[in-house]
Structure formats: structure tokens, C-alpha cells
Coordinates of C-alpha atoms in Angstrom, one line a residue:
M1 CA -48.9 -12.9 -161.3
G2 CA -51.4 -10.5 -159.7
E3 CA -53.5 -11.3 -156.6
K4 CA -56.6 -13.4 -157.4
P5 CA -59.9 -11.8 -156.8
S6 CA -61.5 -13.2 -153.7
A7 CA -64.2 -15.7 -154.7
D8 CA -67.0 -17.0 -152.6
F9 CA -65.2 -19.6 -150.5
D10 CA -68.0 -21.9 -149.6
G11 CA -69.3 -21.8 -153.2
L12 CA -65.8 -22.8 -154.5
L13 CA -65.5 -25.6 -152.0
A14 CA -68.9 -26.9 -153.0
R15 CA -67.9 -27.0 -156.7
I16 CA -64.6 -28.7 -155.9
E17 CA -66.3 -31.4 -153.8
A18 CA -68.9 -32.0 -156.4
V19 CA -66.4 -32.4 -159.2
A20 CA -64.1 -34.5 -157.1
Q21 CA -66.8 -37.0 -156.2
D22 CA -67.0 -38.1 -159.9
V23 CA -63.6 -37.6 -161.6
R24 CA -64.4 -39.8 -164.6
D25 CA -62.2 -38.4 -167.3
E26 CA -59.5 -35.8 -168.2
L27 CA -62.1 -33.1 -168.5
S28 CA -63.4 -33.7 -164.9
R29 CA -59.8 -33.7 -163.6
N30 CA -59.0 -30.5 -165.5
L31 CA -62.1 -28.8 -164.0
L32 CA -61.1 -29.9 -160.5
Y33 CA -57.6 -28.4 -160.7
A34 CA -59.0 -25.3 -162.3
Y35 CA -61.5 -24.7 -159.5
V36 CA -58.7 -25.3 -157.0
A37 CA -56.6 -22.7 -158.8
C38 CA -59.4 -20.2 -158.1
L39 CA -58.7 -20.3 -154.4
N40 CA -56.4 -17.6 -153.0
P41 CA -53.6 -18.8 -150.7
S42 CA -55.5 -18.2 -147.5
Q43 CA -58.5 -20.0 -148.8
L44 CA -56.3 -22.9 -150.1
V45 CA -54.7 -23.3 -146.6
D46 CA -58.1 -23.2 -145.0
A47 CA -59.4 -25.8 -147.4
I48 CA -56.5 -28.1 -146.7
Q49 CA -57.1 -27.9 -143.0
R50 CA -60.7 -28.9 -143.5
C51 CA -60.1 -31.8 -145.9
L52 CA -57.3 -33.8 -144.3
G53 CA -59.8 -36.6 -143.8
A54 CA -61.4 -36.3 -147.2
D55 CA -60.9 -38.3 -150.3
Q56 CA -57.3 -38.3 -151.6
V57 CA -58.5 -36.9 -155.0
V58 CA -59.3 -33.6 -153.3
L59 CA -56.3 -33.5 -151.1
K60 CA -53.9 -34.3 -154.0
A61 CA -55.4 -31.4 -156.0
Y62 CA -54.9 -29.0 -153.0
R63 CA -51.4 -30.2 -152.3
T64 CA -50.4 -29.9 -156.0
R65 CA -51.5 -26.2 -156.0
L66 CA -49.8 -25.6 -152.6
L67 CA -46.4 -27.0 -153.8
R68 CA -46.6 -25.0 -157.0
L69 CA -47.0 -21.8 -154.9
G70 CA -44.1 -22.8 -152.8
R71 CA -41.8 -23.5 -155.8
Q72 CA -42.8 -20.1 -157.2
G73 CA -41.9 -18.4 -153.9
E74 CA -45.5 -17.3 -153.3
A75 CA -47.7 -17.7 -150.3
N76 CA -44.7 -18.2 -148.0
A77 CA -46.5 -16.8 -144.9
E78 CA -49.6 -19.0 -145.6
I79 CA -47.5 -22.1 -146.1
D80 CA -45.5 -21.5 -143.0
S81 CA -48.7 -20.9 -141.0
L82 CA -50.1 -24.2 -142.3
G83 CA -46.9 -26.0 -141.3
A84 CA -47.0 -24.6 -137.8
D85 CA -50.7 -25.5 -137.4
L86 CA -50.1 -29.1 -138.7
I87 CA -47.2 -29.6 -136.2
T88 CA -49.4 -28.7 -133.2
R89 CA -52.6 -30.4 -134.5
Q90 CA -53.8 -33.3 -132.4
E91 CA -55.5 -36.1 -134.2
S92 CA -56.9 -39.4 -133.0
D93 CA -57.3 -40.7 -136.5
A94 CA -54.1 -42.5 -137.5
R95 CA -54.9 -42.0 -141.2
I96 CA -55.0 -38.2 -140.8
R97 CA -51.8 -38.3 -138.7
V98 CA -50.0 -40.0 -141.6
R99 CA -51.4 -37.5 -144.1
I100 CA -50.2 -34.6 -141.8
D101 CA -46.7 -36.0 -141.8
A102 CA -46.7 -36.6 -145.5
L103 CA -47.9 -33.0 -146.1
L104 CA -45.3 -31.6 -143.7
S105 CA -42.6 -33.5 -145.6
A106 CA -43.8 -32.1 -148.9
I107 CA -43.9 -28.4 -147.8
F108 CA -40.8 -28.7 -145.5
P109 CA -38.5 -26.8 -148.0
F110 CA -40.8 -23.8 -148.0
L111 CA -41.1 -23.5 -144.2
S112 CA -39.2 -20.9 -142.1
P113 CA -36.2 -22.2 -140.0
V114 CA -38.3 -22.1 -136.8
T115 CA -41.1 -24.2 -138.3
R116 CA -38.6 -26.6 -139.9
R117 CA -36.9 -27.1 -136.6
A118 CA -40.3 -27.8 -135.0
A119 CA -41.2 -30.3 -137.7
L120 CA -37.8 -32.1 -137.2
D121 CA -38.4 -32.2 -133.5
R122 CA -41.9 -33.7 -134.1
W123 CA -40.5 -36.5 -136.2
M124 CA -37.5 -37.2 -134.0
N125 CA -39.6 -37.3 -130.8
K126 CA -41.9 -39.9 -132.3
G127 CA -39.0 -42.3 -132.6
T128 CA -40.7 -44.6 -135.2
R129 CA -39.1 -46.0 -138.4
G130 CA -41.4 -44.0 -140.6
T131 CA -40.8 -40.7 -138.9
A132 CA -37.1 -41.3 -138.8
K133 CA -37.0 -41.5 -142.6
R134 CA -38.9 -38.2 -142.7
W135 CA -36.5 -36.3 -140.5
L136 CA -33.5 -37.9 -142.1
K137 CA -34.6 -36.9 -145.6
A138 CA -35.7 -33.4 -144.5
M139 CA -32.4 -32.8 -142.6
D140 CA -30.4 -34.1 -145.5
R141 CA -31.5 -31.1 -147.6
D142 CA -31.4 -28.5 -144.8
D143 CA -27.9 -27.0 -144.5
L144 CA -29.0 -24.7 -141.7
L145 CA -30.4 -27.4 -139.4
F146 CA -28.3 -30.4 -140.4
D147 CA -27.1 -32.3 -137.4
L148 CA -24.4 -35.0 -138.2
D149 CA -24.4 -36.3 -134.6
A150 CA -28.1 -36.9 -134.8
V151 CA -27.7 -38.8 -138.0
V152 CA -24.9 -41.0 -136.6
S153 CA -26.9 -41.7 -133.5
E154 CA -29.9 -42.8 -135.7
W155 CA -27.7 -45.1 -137.7
Q156 CA -26.1 -46.6 -134.6
H157 CA -29.6 -47.2 -133.2
S158 CA -31.4 -48.5 -136.2
R159 CA -28.7 -49.4 -138.8
D160 CA -30.9 -47.8 -141.3
P161 CA -29.1 -47.6 -144.7
L162 CA -30.6 -44.1 -145.3
A163 CA -29.0 -42.8 -142.2
M164 CA -25.7 -44.4 -143.3
K165 CA -26.0 -42.9 -146.7
I166 CA -26.6 -39.4 -145.4
F167 CA -23.8 -39.8 -142.9
T168 CA -21.4 -40.9 -145.6
H169 CA -22.4 -38.0 -147.8
H170 CA -21.9 -35.3 -145.2
A171 CA -19.1 -36.6 -142.9
S172 CA -15.5 -35.5 -143.4
P173 CA -13.0 -38.2 -144.4
E174 CA -11.6 -38.0 -140.9
T175 CA -14.9 -38.7 -139.3
L176 CA -15.6 -41.6 -141.6
A177 CA -12.2 -43.0 -140.9
H178 CA -13.0 -42.9 -137.2
H179 CA -16.1 -45.0 -137.9
M180 CA -14.8 -47.2 -140.6
R181 CA -14.5 -50.4 -138.6
E182 CA -18.1 -49.9 -137.4
I183 CA -19.3 -49.2 -140.9
A184 CA -17.7 -52.4 -142.2
T185 CA -18.9 -54.7 -139.4
E186 CA -22.4 -53.4 -138.4
G187 CA -24.8 -54.0 -141.3
A188 CA -24.0 -51.3 -143.9
P189 CA -24.6 -52.7 -147.4
G190 CA -21.5 -53.2 -149.6
W191 CA -22.2 -50.1 -151.8
L192 CA -22.2 -47.8 -148.8
V193 CA -19.1 -49.5 -147.4
S194 CA -17.3 -48.7 -150.8
K195 CA -18.6 -45.2 -150.8
A196 CA -17.3 -44.5 -147.3
A197 CA -14.0 -46.2 -148.1
I198 CA -13.4 -44.2 -151.3
K199 CA -14.0 -41.0 -149.4
V200 CA -11.6 -42.0 -146.6
G201 CA -9.0 -43.3 -149.1
E202 CA -6.5 -44.8 -146.6
F203 CA -7.3 -46.6 -143.3
P204 CA -5.7 -49.3 -141.2
K205 CA -4.9 -52.8 -142.6
G206 CA -7.4 -54.4 -140.1
E207 CA -10.3 -52.5 -141.7
W208 CA -9.2 -53.7 -145.2
Q209 CA -9.2 -57.2 -144.0
I210 CA -12.7 -56.9 -142.6
I211 CA -13.9 -55.6 -146.0
R212 CA -12.1 -58.5 -147.7
E213 CA -13.9 -61.0 -145.5
R214 CA -17.3 -59.5 -145.5
F215 CA -17.6 -57.9 -148.9
P216 CA -15.3 -59.6 -151.3
A217 CA -16.6 -58.0 -154.5
T218 CA -16.6 -54.6 -152.8
Y219 CA -13.0 -55.3 -151.8
A220 CA -12.1 -55.9 -155.5
Y221 CA -13.9 -52.8 -156.5
L222 CA -12.0 -50.7 -154.0
C223 CA -8.7 -52.2 -155.1
A224 CA -9.5 -50.9 -158.6
M225 CA -10.8 -47.5 -157.5
L226 CA -8.0 -46.8 -155.0
N227 CA -5.1 -48.3 -157.0
R228 CA -4.4 -51.1 -154.5
T229 CA -2.7 -54.3 -155.6
L230 CA -4.8 -57.5 -156.0
S231 CA -3.0 -60.8 -156.6
D232 CA -4.4 -63.2 -159.3
E233 CA -4.9 -65.8 -156.5
D234 CA -7.0 -63.4 -154.4
A235 CA -8.9 -62.3 -157.5
L236 CA -9.9 -65.9 -158.3
A237 CA -10.8 -66.5 -154.7
I238 CA -13.1 -63.5 -154.8
I239 CA -14.8 -64.9 -158.0
E240 CA -15.3 -68.2 -156.2
E241 CA -16.9 -66.4 -153.2
T242 CA -19.3 -64.3 -155.2
S243 CA -22.2 -65.2 -157.5
N244 CA -24.2 -63.7 -160.4
G245 CA -27.9 -63.0 -160.6
P246 CA -29.9 -60.0 -159.6
F247 CA -28.5 -60.0 -156.1
G248 CA -25.0 -61.3 -156.9
E249 CA -21.8 -59.3 -157.0
R250 CA -19.6 -61.5 -159.2
G251 CA -20.1 -59.0 -162.1
L252 CA -18.7 -56.2 -159.9
A253 CA -15.7 -58.3 -159.1
I254 CA -15.1 -59.2 -162.8
W255 CA -15.5 -55.5 -163.7
A256 CA -12.8 -54.6 -161.2
L257 CA -10.4 -57.1 -162.6
G258 CA -10.9 -55.5 -166.0
Q259 CA -10.3 -52.0 -164.6
M260 CA -7.0 -53.3 -163.1
G261 CA -6.0 -54.9 -166.4
M262 CA -5.7 -58.4 -164.9
V263 CA -5.8 -60.3 -168.2
D264 CA -4.4 -63.5 -166.8
A265 CA -6.9 -63.6 -164.0
L266 CA -9.7 -62.9 -166.5
D267 CA -8.4 -65.7 -168.7
R268 CA -8.5 -68.1 -165.8
V269 CA -12.1 -67.1 -165.0
N270 CA -13.0 -67.6 -168.7
D271 CA -11.4 -71.0 -168.8
R272 CA -13.6 -72.0 -165.8
H273 CA -16.8 -70.5 -167.3
D274 CA -18.8 -73.7 -167.6
E275 CA -17.7 -74.9 -164.1
L276 CA -18.6 -71.6 -162.5
I277 CA -22.0 -71.6 -164.1
A278 CA -22.6 -75.2 -163.1
Q279 CA -21.7 -74.4 -159.5
E280 CA -24.1 -71.5 -159.5
M281 CA -27.0 -73.6 -160.9
S282 CA -26.3 -76.2 -158.3
S283 CA -26.3 -73.6 -155.5
L284 CA -29.7 -72.2 -156.8
A285 CA -31.2 -75.7 -157.0
S286 CA -30.3 -76.5 -153.4
R287 CA -31.9 -73.4 -152.0

């Protein structure tokens, strides 16, 4: 695609603002995005800098065009310059600060390593829950700047499942095995415990017992996935300890019994069908 002819910048901005003030239908929206497409990359970056406090309709149109340029590998220098400016920009308006962080997150993949590092430092230094999610997501997809120690530290500080998920994805089996007891006891959800356990494969009996006590359905699932033996008695105890419903895990436990071919245990569950349903209804009624 050739370079766009330079159009009158102020005139284009005036047209964009006028159309954006009254986006009533698809034709108006099409005109808005077409006018934005007439901006060259330098003009687009300048327009974004000017409109951070403007109506979201305008900012969304600019952002859509900017991300398209980034995906096409165009305007790399302009996008990186915008990122560097946003990182150092001081704003008293909390709404604009949030928009800056959201825009930085969107253009992060298109920034240079130096600017990406500065963006990560910005979010990490803020130390808030929202900015932690931003740097975790950004770092997760940045092989060059990924820092496993920083992710582990964030999880240990906040117990954020996102940090745990990223840690589990990137850590070696040996590293996960070292943290397995902490993973099983310090607030990780069952599905992440199972993901870590499957990656580790084998770990001490004490950790297995912790999982059995805290995550009975996950324990049954892991027995099925890792070819561990589960007795009929323990299988039935797990069914007793779990429940159905949108947040229940009894279905996972029953699925595991099927995967392990535990026909007798399934028969015993089936024989108690009405009793188990009655228990569950009673439990729901008492809440």
C-alpha cells in the first residue's frame, strides 16, 4: 500500500469530530472510519494524543485504525513513539490514565523491546490489581522480556489466578514440583492445581494427600489422567463430598470414574441416584 497523500490535518479532524458527534446509523459509522483512514500515521498518532479525553466513539475509531496498521507491520516508528509518549505522560484525570493504560496494552505487541520494558515497569511500579493484570498479560506473550520470578512473586503476593495460570504455563516441571505444596494449599483453583499436577507428573505422597483433602474431584480427575489407582470406597467418598450444579464438581468426579472404567463404583452411584439428589436439594434449601 502506497503512502497516503497528506491531507489538511485540521480539516480532517473537524470532519471526524462532526461525524462522531452524531453516529446515528451504519452510514455515519462508515463515514467516521473512512475519514479516520484518510489520516497518515503521523497524523493518526497526533490525533490520538489530542483525543484521549474525548468521546469513546472517536477514540475507538482511532484505535481500530492504529491496531490495523500494527498488525500490517506498518507505522512501527509512529506506534513506538506514541507508546513512549504515553508512558511518560502525566495526567491528573483518572479516566484518561485508564485510557492510556488500555491503549498501551493494545499496542504493546507492536512496541520496541525498550518501550515494552518501560511499559512493563510502569505497570509493575503502580502495584495495583488492575495494572498487575496488564503486565501479567503483556509479559505472558513477550518471550524476550518474560520474567518467571516476577510472575511467581506476584502470585505469592496476590494469589491472583492469572499469575498462577501464567506461572503454570511457563514453569518447568521441576520448578512446579518445588512449589506444588504451596499451589495446593494457597488458594489456587482446582483446575489450576490439576494443570500443575499433570505437568509435574509425580510428587511426594504428602502433596497428593493435600489435593485429596482440598480438591476431591480434582484428585479423582488426576487419578484418571495420571493412571493412579483409586479404590471404590474412595471414589464413593469423593462423590459424597462433591456436588452438582453450575459450581459443583461431582460431574468431574463421575467423568473420572468412567475414564478409569470403574463400573462397580458407577453402579453404586447410580443405585443411590435419588438419595444423592435429595441430599443436594436439602443442602441448597438450607443455604
